[in-house]
CSV table of C-alpha atoms (C1' of nucleotides) in Angstrom, one decimal:
chain,number,residue,atom,x,y,z
A,216,MET,CA,14.8,-19.7,11.0
A,217,ASP,CA,17.4,-17.0,10.4
A,218,ALA,CA,16.4,-14.8,7.6
A,219,GLY,CA,19.3,-12.4,8.1
A,220,GLY,CA,22.3,-14.6,8.3
A,221,GLU,CA,24.5,-16.4,5.8
A,222,THR,CA,22.8,-19.7,6.7
A,223,ASP,CA,20.6,-21.5,4.2
A,224,PHE,CA,17.4,-19.5,4.2
A,225,ASN,CA,14.6,-20.3,1.7
A,226,MET,CA,12.4,-17.3,1.1
A,227,GLU,CA,9.6,-19.6,0.1
A,228,GLU,CA,9.4,-21.0,3.6
A,229,TRP,CA,9.0,-17.6,5.1
A,230,PRO,CA,5.3,-16.8,5.5
A,231,PHE,CA,5.9,-13.0,5.3
A,232,TYR,CA,7.2,-13.5,1.8
A,233,TRP,CA,4.0,-15.1,0.7
A,234,LEU,CA,1.8,-12.8,2.6
A,235,THR,CA,3.4,-9.8,1.1
A,236,ARG,CA,3.3,-11.3,-2.4
A,237,PHE,CA,-0.3,-12.4,-2.1
A,238,SER,CA,-1.4,-9.1,-0.8
A,239,GLY,CA,0.4,-7.3,-3.6
A,240,ARG,CA,-1.3,-9.4,-6.2
A,241,TYR,CA,-4.7,-9.1,-4.5
A,242,LEU,CA,-4.4,-5.3,-4.6
A,243,GLN,CA,-3.4,-5.5,-8.3
A,244,GLN,CA,-6.4,-7.6,-9.1
A,245,MET,CA,-8.8,-5.5,-7.1
A,246,GLU,CA,-7.5,-2.3,-8.7
A,247,LEU,CA,-8.1,-3.9,-12.1
A,248,ALA,CA,-11.6,-5.0,-11.1
A,249,LEU,CA,-12.6,-1.7,-9.5
A,250,LYS,CA,-11.5,0.5,-12.4
A,251,PRO,CA,-14.6,-0.1,-14.5
A,252,ILE,CA,-16.8,0.7,-11.4
A,253,GLY,CA,-14.9,4.0,-11.0
A,254,LEU,CA,-13.4,3.1,-7.6
A,255,ASP,CA,-9.9,2.6,-6.3
A,256,VAL,CA,-8.5,0.4,-3.6
A,257,ALA,CA,-8.6,3.1,-0.9
A,258,GLN,CA,-12.3,3.6,-1.5
A,259,TRP,CA,-12.9,-0.1,-1.6
A,260,ARG,CA,-11.5,-0.3,2.0
A,261,VAL,CA,-14.0,2.3,3.1
A,262,LEU,CA,-16.8,0.3,1.5
A,263,MET,CA,-15.5,-2.8,3.3
A,264,ALA,CA,-15.6,-1.0,6.6
A,265,LEU,CA,-19.1,0.3,6.0
A,266,ARG,CA,-20.4,-3.2,5.1
A,267,ASP,CA,-21.4,-4.2,8.6
A,268,ARG,CA,-22.3,-1.0,10.3
A,269,GLU,CA,-24.5,1.7,8.8
A,270,ARG,CA,-22.6,4.7,10.3
A,271,LEU,CA,-18.9,4.9,11.3
A,272,SER,CA,-16.7,7.7,12.4
A,273,VAL,CA,-13.7,8.7,10.2
A,274,SER,CA,-11.4,7.3,12.9
A,275,GLU,CA,-13.2,4.1,13.1
A,276,ILE,CA,-12.9,3.7,9.3
A,277,ALA,CA,-9.2,4.7,9.4
A,278,ASP,CA,-8.6,2.1,12.1
A,279,HIS,CA,-10.5,-0.6,10.3
A,280,ALA,CA,-8.8,0.1,7.0
A,281,ILE,CA,-5.4,0.5,8.7
A,282,ALA,CA,-4.9,4.0,7.2
A,283,LYS,CA,-3.7,7.2,8.8
A,284,LEU,CA,-6.3,9.6,9.9
A,285,PRO,CA,-5.4,12.6,7.6
A,286,THR,CA,-5.3,10.1,4.7
A,287,MET,CA,-8.8,8.8,5.6
A,288,THR,CA,-10.2,12.4,5.9
A,289,LYS,CA,-9.1,13.0,2.3
A,290,ILE,CA,-10.4,9.7,1.0
A,291,ILE,CA,-13.8,10.4,2.6
A,292,LYS,CA,-13.8,13.9,1.2
A,293,ARG,CA,-13.2,12.6,-2.3
A,294,MET,CA,-15.9,10.0,-1.9
A,295,GLU,CA,-18.3,12.7,-0.6
A,296,SER,CA,-17.7,14.9,-3.6
A,297,ASP,CA,-18.2,11.8,-5.8
A,298,GLY,CA,-21.6,11.3,-4.0
A,299,LEU,CA,-20.7,7.9,-2.6
A,300,VAL,CA,-20.9,8.8,1.1
A,301,ALA,CA,-22.6,11.5,3.2
A,302,CYS,CA,-21.0,13.0,6.3
A,303,ALA,CA,-22.6,14.6,9.4
A,304,PRO,CA,-21.5,15.4,12.9
A,305,ARG,CA,-22.7,12.9,15.5
A,306,PRO,CA,-25.5,14.6,17.6
A,307,SER,CA,-24.2,13.2,20.9
A,308,ASP,CA,-20.6,14.3,20.1
A,309,GLN,CA,-20.1,17.1,17.6
A,310,ARG,CA,-16.4,16.3,17.3
A,311,VAL,CA,-17.0,13.0,15.4
A,312,THR,CA,-17.9,13.0,11.7
A,313,GLU,CA,-20.2,10.2,11.0
A,314,VAL,CA,-20.0,8.6,7.5
A,315,ARG,CA,-22.7,6.6,5.8
A,316,LEU,CA,-23.2,5.4,2.3
A,317,THR,CA,-25.5,7.2,-0.1
A,318,PRO,CA,-27.8,5.1,-2.4
A,319,GLU,CA,-25.2,5.7,-5.1
A,320,GLY,CA,-22.5,4.5,-2.7
A,321,GLU,CA,-24.5,1.4,-1.9
A,322,ALA,CA,-24.8,0.6,-5.6
A,323,ALA,CA,-21.1,1.0,-6.0
A,324,SER,CA,-20.6,-1.2,-3.0
A,325,ARG,CA,-22.7,-4.0,-4.4
A,326,GLU,CA,-20.7,-3.9,-7.6
A,327,ALA,CA,-17.4,-3.9,-5.8
A,328,TRP,CA,-18.5,-6.8,-3.6
A,329,ALA,CA,-19.5,-8.7,-6.7
A,330,ALA,CA,-16.1,-8.1,-8.3
A,331,ALA,CA,-14.4,-9.1,-5.0
A,332,ASN,CA,-16.4,-12.3,-5.0
A,333,ARG,CA,-15.4,-13.2,-8.5
A,334,ILE,CA,-11.8,-12.8,-7.5
A,335,TYR,CA,-12.3,-14.8,-4.3
A,336,ALA,CA,-14.0,-17.6,-6.2
A,337,ARG,CA,-11.1,-18.1,-8.6
A,338,THR,CA,-8.5,-17.6,-5.9
A,339,PHE,CA,-9.9,-20.3,-3.6
A,340,GLU,CA,-11.1,-22.6,-6.3
A,341,GLY,CA,-10.3,-26.2,-5.2
A,342,VAL,CA,-9.5,-25.1,-1.6
A,343,SER,CA,-11.6,-27.0,1.0
A,344,ALA,CA,-13.8,-25.3,3.5
A,345,ARG,CA,-11.7,-26.8,6.2
A,346,ASP,CA,-8.5,-25.3,4.8
A,347,VAL,CA,-10.2,-21.9,4.5
A,348,ALA,CA,-11.3,-22.1,8.2
A,349,SER,CA,-7.8,-23.1,9.3
A,350,LEU,CA,-6.4,-20.2,7.3
A,351,ASN,CA,-8.8,-17.7,8.9
A,352,ARG,CA,-8.0,-19.1,12.3
A,353,LEU,CA,-4.2,-18.8,11.8
A,354,LEU,CA,-4.5,-15.3,10.2
A,355,ARG,CA,-6.6,-14.1,13.2
A,356,THR,CA,-4.0,-15.4,15.6
A,357,ILE,CA,-1.0,-13.8,13.8
A,358,THR,CA,-2.9,-10.5,13.2
A,359,ARG,CA,-3.4,-10.4,17.0
A,360,ASN,CA,0.2,-11.3,17.7
A,361,ILE,CA,2.0,-8.9,15.4
A,362,VAL,CA,0.9,-5.7,17.1
A,363,LEU,CA,2.8,-5.7,20.3
B,253,MET,CA,-20.2,-17.6,0.3
B,254,ASP,CA,-21.9,-14.5,-1.0
B,255,ALA,CA,-20.2,-11.4,0.3
B,256,GLY,CA,-22.3,-9.0,-1.7
B,257,GLY,CA,-25.8,-10.2,-1.1
B,258,GLU,CA,-28.2,-9.6,1.8
B,259,THR,CA,-27.6,-13.2,3.1
B,260,ASP,CA,-25.7,-13.8,6.3
B,261,PHE,CA,-22.1,-13.0,5.6
B,262,ASN,CA,-19.5,-13.0,8.3
B,263,MET,CA,-16.5,-10.9,7.4
B,264,GLU,CA,-14.3,-12.9,9.8
B,265,GLU,CA,-14.9,-16.0,7.7
B,266,TRP,CA,-13.7,-14.2,4.6
B,267,PRO,CA,-9.9,-14.8,4.1
B,268,PHE,CA,-9.5,-11.6,2.1
B,269,TYR,CA,-10.6,-9.7,5.2
B,270,TRP,CA,-7.8,-11.2,7.3
B,271,LEU,CA,-5.2,-11.1,4.6
B,272,THR,CA,-5.8,-7.4,4.1
B,273,ARG,CA,-5.9,-6.7,7.8
B,274,PHE,CA,-2.8,-8.7,8.6
B,275,SER,CA,-0.9,-7.1,5.7
B,276,GLY,CA,-1.8,-3.7,7.0
B,277,ARG,CA,-0.6,-4.4,10.4
B,278,TYR,CA,2.6,-6.0,9.1
B,279,LEU,CA,3.4,-2.9,7.1
B,280,GLN,CA,2.7,-0.7,10.2
B,281,GLN,CA,5.1,-2.8,12.2
B,282,MET,CA,7.8,-2.9,9.6
B,283,GLU,CA,7.5,0.8,9.1
B,284,LEU,CA,8.1,1.3,12.8
B,285,ALA,CA,11.0,-1.1,12.9
B,286,LEU,CA,12.7,0.3,9.8
B,287,LYS,CA,12.5,3.9,10.9
B,288,PRO,CA,15.6,3.7,13.3
B,289,ILE,CA,17.5,2.1,10.4
B,290,GLY,CA,16.6,5.0,8.1
B,291,LEU,CA,14.6,2.8,5.7
B,292,ASP,CA,11.0,2.8,4.6
B,293,VAL,CA,8.8,0.0,3.5
B,294,ALA,CA,9.4,0.6,-0.2
B,295,GLN,CA,13.2,0.3,0.3
B,296,TRP,CA,12.7,-2.8,2.4
B,297,ARG,CA,10.9,-4.4,-0.6
B,298,VAL,CA,13.9,-3.7,-2.7
B,299,LEU,CA,16.2,-5.3,-0.1
B,300,MET,CA,14.0,-8.3,0.0
B,301,ALA,CA,14.2,-8.7,-3.8
B,302,LEU,CA,18.0,-8.4,-3.7
B,303,ARG,CA,18.3,-11.0,-1.0
B,304,ASP,CA,18.7,-14.0,-3.3
B,305,ARG,CA,20.2,-12.6,-6.4
B,306,GLU,CA,23.2,-10.3,-6.5
B,307,ARG,CA,22.0,-8.2,-9.5
B,308,LEU,CA,18.5,-7.5,-10.7
B,309,SER,CA,17.1,-5.2,-13.3
B,310,VAL,CA,14.7,-2.4,-12.3
B,311,SER,CA,11.8,-4.3,-13.9
B,312,GLU,CA,12.6,-7.5,-12.1
B,313,ILE,CA,12.7,-5.6,-8.8
B,314,ALA,CA,9.4,-3.9,-9.6
B,315,ASP,CA,7.8,-7.2,-10.5
B,316,HIS,CA,9.1,-8.9,-7.4
B,317,ALA,CA,8.0,-6.1,-5.1
B,318,ILE,CA,4.7,-5.7,-7.0
B,319,ALA,CA,5.3,-2.0,-7.7
B,320,LYS,CA,4.9,0.0,-10.9
B,321,LEU,CA,7.9,0.6,-12.9
B,322,PRO,CA,8.1,4.4,-12.7
B,323,THR,CA,7.7,4.1,-8.9
B,324,MET,CA,10.5,1.6,-8.7
B,325,THR,CA,12.8,3.8,-10.8
B,326,LYS,CA,12.4,6.6,-8.3
B,327,ILE,CA,12.8,4.3,-5.3
B,328,ILE,CA,16.0,3.0,-6.8
B,329,LYS,CA,17.2,6.5,-7.5
B,330,ARG,CA,16.6,7.5,-3.9
B,331,MET,CA,18.4,4.5,-2.7
B,332,GLU,CA,21.3,5.2,-5.1
B,333,SER,CA,21.7,8.8,-3.8
B,334,ASP,CA,21.5,7.4,-0.2
B,335,GLY,CA,24.4,5.1,-1.2
B,336,LEU,CA,22.5,1.9,-0.6
B,337,VAL,CA,22.6,0.5,-4.2
B,338,ALA,CA,24.6,1.0,-7.3
B,339,CYS,CA,23.2,1.0,-10.8
B,340,ALA,CA,24.9,0.2,-14.1
B,341,PRO,CA,23.7,-0.7,-17.6
B,342,ARG,CA,23.9,-4.5,-18.3
B,343,PRO,CA,26.7,-5.1,-20.8
B,344,SER,CA,24.8,-7.6,-22.9
B,345,ASP,CA,21.7,-5.2,-23.1
B,346,GLN,CA,22.3,-1.6,-22.6
B,347,ARG,CA,18.6,-0.9,-22.0
B,348,VAL,CA,18.5,-2.7,-18.7
B,349,THR,CA,19.7,-1.0,-15.5
B,350,GLU,CA,21.2,-3.5,-13.2
B,351,VAL,CA,20.9,-2.8,-9.5
B,352,ARG,CA,23.1,-4.3,-6.8
B,353,LEU,CA,23.7,-3.5,-3.1
B,354,THR,CA,26.6,-1.5,-2.0
B,355,PRO,CA,28.4,-2.5,1.2
B,356,GLU,CA,26.4,0.2,3.0
B,357,GLY,CA,23.3,-1.3,1.5
B,358,GLU,CA,24.3,-4.8,2.7
B,359,ALA,CA,24.7,-3.5,6.2
B,360,ALA,CA,21.2,-1.8,6.1
B,361,SER,CA,19.8,-5.1,4.7
B,362,ARG,CA,21.2,-7.1,7.6
B,363,GLU,CA,19.7,-4.7,10.1
B,364,ALA,CA,16.4,-4.8,8.3
B,365,TRP,CA,16.3,-8.5,8.2
B,366,ALA,CA,17.1,-8.7,11.9
B,367,ALA,CA,14.2,-6.4,12.6
B,368,ALA,CA,11.9,-8.5,10.3
B,369,ASN,CA,13.0,-11.6,12.1
B,370,ARG,CA,12.1,-10.1,15.5
B,371,ILE,CA,8.6,-9.3,14.2
B,372,TYR,CA,8.3,-12.7,12.6
B,373,ALA,CA,9.3,-14.4,15.9
B,374,ARG,CA,6.6,-12.7,18.0
B,375,THR,CA,4.0,-13.0,15.3
B,376,PHE,CA,4.4,-16.8,14.9
B,377,GLU,CA,5.2,-17.6,18.5
B,378,GLY,CA,3.3,-20.7,19.4
B,379,VAL,CA,2.5,-21.6,15.8
B,380,SER,CA,3.8,-25.1,14.9
B,381,ALA,CA,6.2,-25.7,12.1
B,382,ARG,CA,3.6,-27.9,10.5
B,383,ASP,CA,1.0,-25.0,10.5
B,384,VAL,CA,3.6,-22.7,9.0
B,385,ALA,CA,4.3,-25.2,6.2
B,386,SER,CA,0.6,-25.5,5.5
B,387,LEU,CA,0.2,-21.8,5.5
B,388,ASN,CA,3.0,-21.4,3.0
B,389,ARG,CA,1.6,-24.1,0.8
B,390,LEU,CA,-1.9,-22.6,0.7
B,391,LEU,CA,-0.5,-19.0,0.2
B,392,ARG,CA,1.6,-20.3,-2.7
B,393,THR,CA,-1.5,-21.9,-4.3
B,394,ILE,CA,-3.8,-18.8,-3.9
B,395,THR,CA,-1.0,-16.5,-5.1
B,396,ARG,CA,-0.8,-18.5,-8.2
B,397,ASN,CA,-4.6,-18.7,-8.6
B,398,ILE,CA,-5.4,-15.0,-8.2
B,399,VAL,CA,-3.6,-13.7,-11.2
B,400,LEU,CA,-5.7,-15.0,-14.1
C,236,DG,C1',-17.5,26.4,37.0
C,237,DA,C1',-13.1,28.3,35.0
C,238,DA,C1',-8.8,26.4,33.5
C,239,DT,C1',-6.6,22.7,31.6
C,240,DA,C1',-6.3,18.3,29.2
C,241,DA,C1',-7.8,15.1,25.9
C,242,DT,C1',-10.2,13.7,21.7
C,243,DA,C1',-11.7,14.0,16.7
C,244,DG,C1',-11.0,15.9,12.8
C,245,DT,C1',-9.1,19.1,9.3
C,246,DT,C1',-5.7,21.8,6.7
C,247,DG,C1',-1.3,23.0,4.4
C,248,DA,C1',3.5,22.0,3.2
C,249,DC,C1',6.1,18.2,1.9
C,250,DT,C1',7.0,13.7,0.0
C,251,DA,C1',5.7,9.7,-2.6
C,252,DT,C1',3.2,7.4,-6.3
C,253,DT,C1',1.1,7.2,-10.7
C,254,DC,C1',-0.2,8.0,-15.5
C,255,DA,C1',1.1,9.4,-20.0
C,256,DA,C1',4.5,10.6,-22.9
C,257,DG,C1',9.2,10.5,-24.0
C,258,DT,C1',14.2,8.4,-25.1
C,259,DA,C1',17.4,4.9,-26.2
C,260,DA,C1',18.6,0.2,-27.2
C,261,DT,C1',17.4,-4.1,-29.2
C,262,DG,C1',14.4,-7.3,-32.3
C,263,DT,C1',11.9,-8.2,-36.4
C,264,DT,C1',10.3,-7.9,-41.0
C,265,DC,C1',10.4,-7.1,-45.7
D,144,DG,C1',19.9,-3.2,-44.0
D,145,DA,C1',16.3,0.3,-43.6
D,146,DA,C1',11.9,0.8,-41.5
D,147,DC,C1',9.0,-0.5,-37.9
D,148,DA,C1',8.0,-2.7,-33.6
D,149,DT,C1',9.2,-3.9,-29.0
D,150,DT,C1',11.5,-3.6,-24.7
D,151,DA,C1',13.4,-1.2,-20.7
D,152,DC,C1',13.5,2.3,-18.6
D,153,DT,C1',13.1,7.6,-17.4
D,154,DT,C1',10.8,12.0,-16.9
D,155,DG,C1',7.3,15.6,-15.8
D,156,DA,C1',2.7,16.8,-14.6
D,157,DA,C1',-1.0,15.4,-11.8
D,158,DT,C1',-2.6,12.8,-7.9
D,159,DA,C1',-2.4,10.7,-3.4
D,160,DG,C1',-0.4,10.0,1.2
D,161,DT,C1',2.0,11.8,5.3
D,162,DC,C1',3.7,14.8,9.1
D,163,DA,C1',3.1,18.7,12.0
D,164,DA,C1',0.3,22.2,13.4
D,165,DC,C1',-4.3,23.9,14.0
D,166,DT,C1',-9.5,24.3,15.3
D,167,DA,C1',-13.5,22.7,17.7
D,168,DT,C1',-15.7,20.0,21.0
D,169,DT,C1',-16.0,17.2,25.1
D,170,DA,C1',-13.8,15.6,29.7
D,171,DT,C1',-11.3,16.3,33.8
D,172,DT,C1',-9.4,18.7,37.7
D,173,DC,C1',-9.0,22.0,41.2
DNA sequence: GAATAATAGTTGACTATTCAAGTAATGTTC
DNA sequence: GAACATTACTTGAATAGTCAACTATTATTC
């Protein structure tokens, strides 16, 4: 496959094309679904990160959400002043700022997850569980491969 | 699958998790690869859109790159003042601004595609052509489904 | 254990993106 | 064909994201 040359190259056979395109539409739809909840995509990423663990440092959230650290600082500050999260220095290491959801943040999280599930349901309607599993497997592989 | 509830939910079995994660890393890597060429991700999206067609309107590019129209206006203006693209009103409809690559823009495009191909090669190393084809097929389906 | 290095985060100046409101050209309706 | 609506952008004010430089805390080295 030679995407740069003059040879016959079909964009639709290039996975990056579809991944970019899908990702863009996913963000559009999430943005739309989050608006009534009073959230944006950046905040949604923080809620996703805080789904599994109760407390995370700002760096850990930035890493998980694949955002730069200063960006994440400011997103967290916004969410803090909106009352969605609470921040406190970690007792064992005062350098790290630990972030956790407030009850209000948990409520927003539940609403956001419900919205995400609705989008998921219609997006994968008619796709078999086996195909979803294959997709996850392949995505995990290429996500690992791309970093080098 | 109930991503919002208290039930056992494994993020790694949720395709949106991987799609978001992959997409983030892809953008990181492209950003890195484009820097020496003097391009950013926004400009790369324009070059991608202009790969197949010689001339596109600002709206068409915005739509293809899944960006908002005012954003695209400004990206195009930046690229125009960098000498990468040229703009002219469409003769048959003076409202539309047609954008095409300059020779300089074509050169940048070739370099960017080469960089993208290098990333693609290492990302999909060891992935069979059949799996790539399945991935494309599934991505096309879910990209169509998500919009409703 | 004082000096230096490394880590975690924040801040401020700069750039990029977005929303809302504007302009200009084309379509439509009566 | 004049008035109104729609389309295709563009612009300016507000917001968000980024880079470089800074502070504070912990780790390491001599």
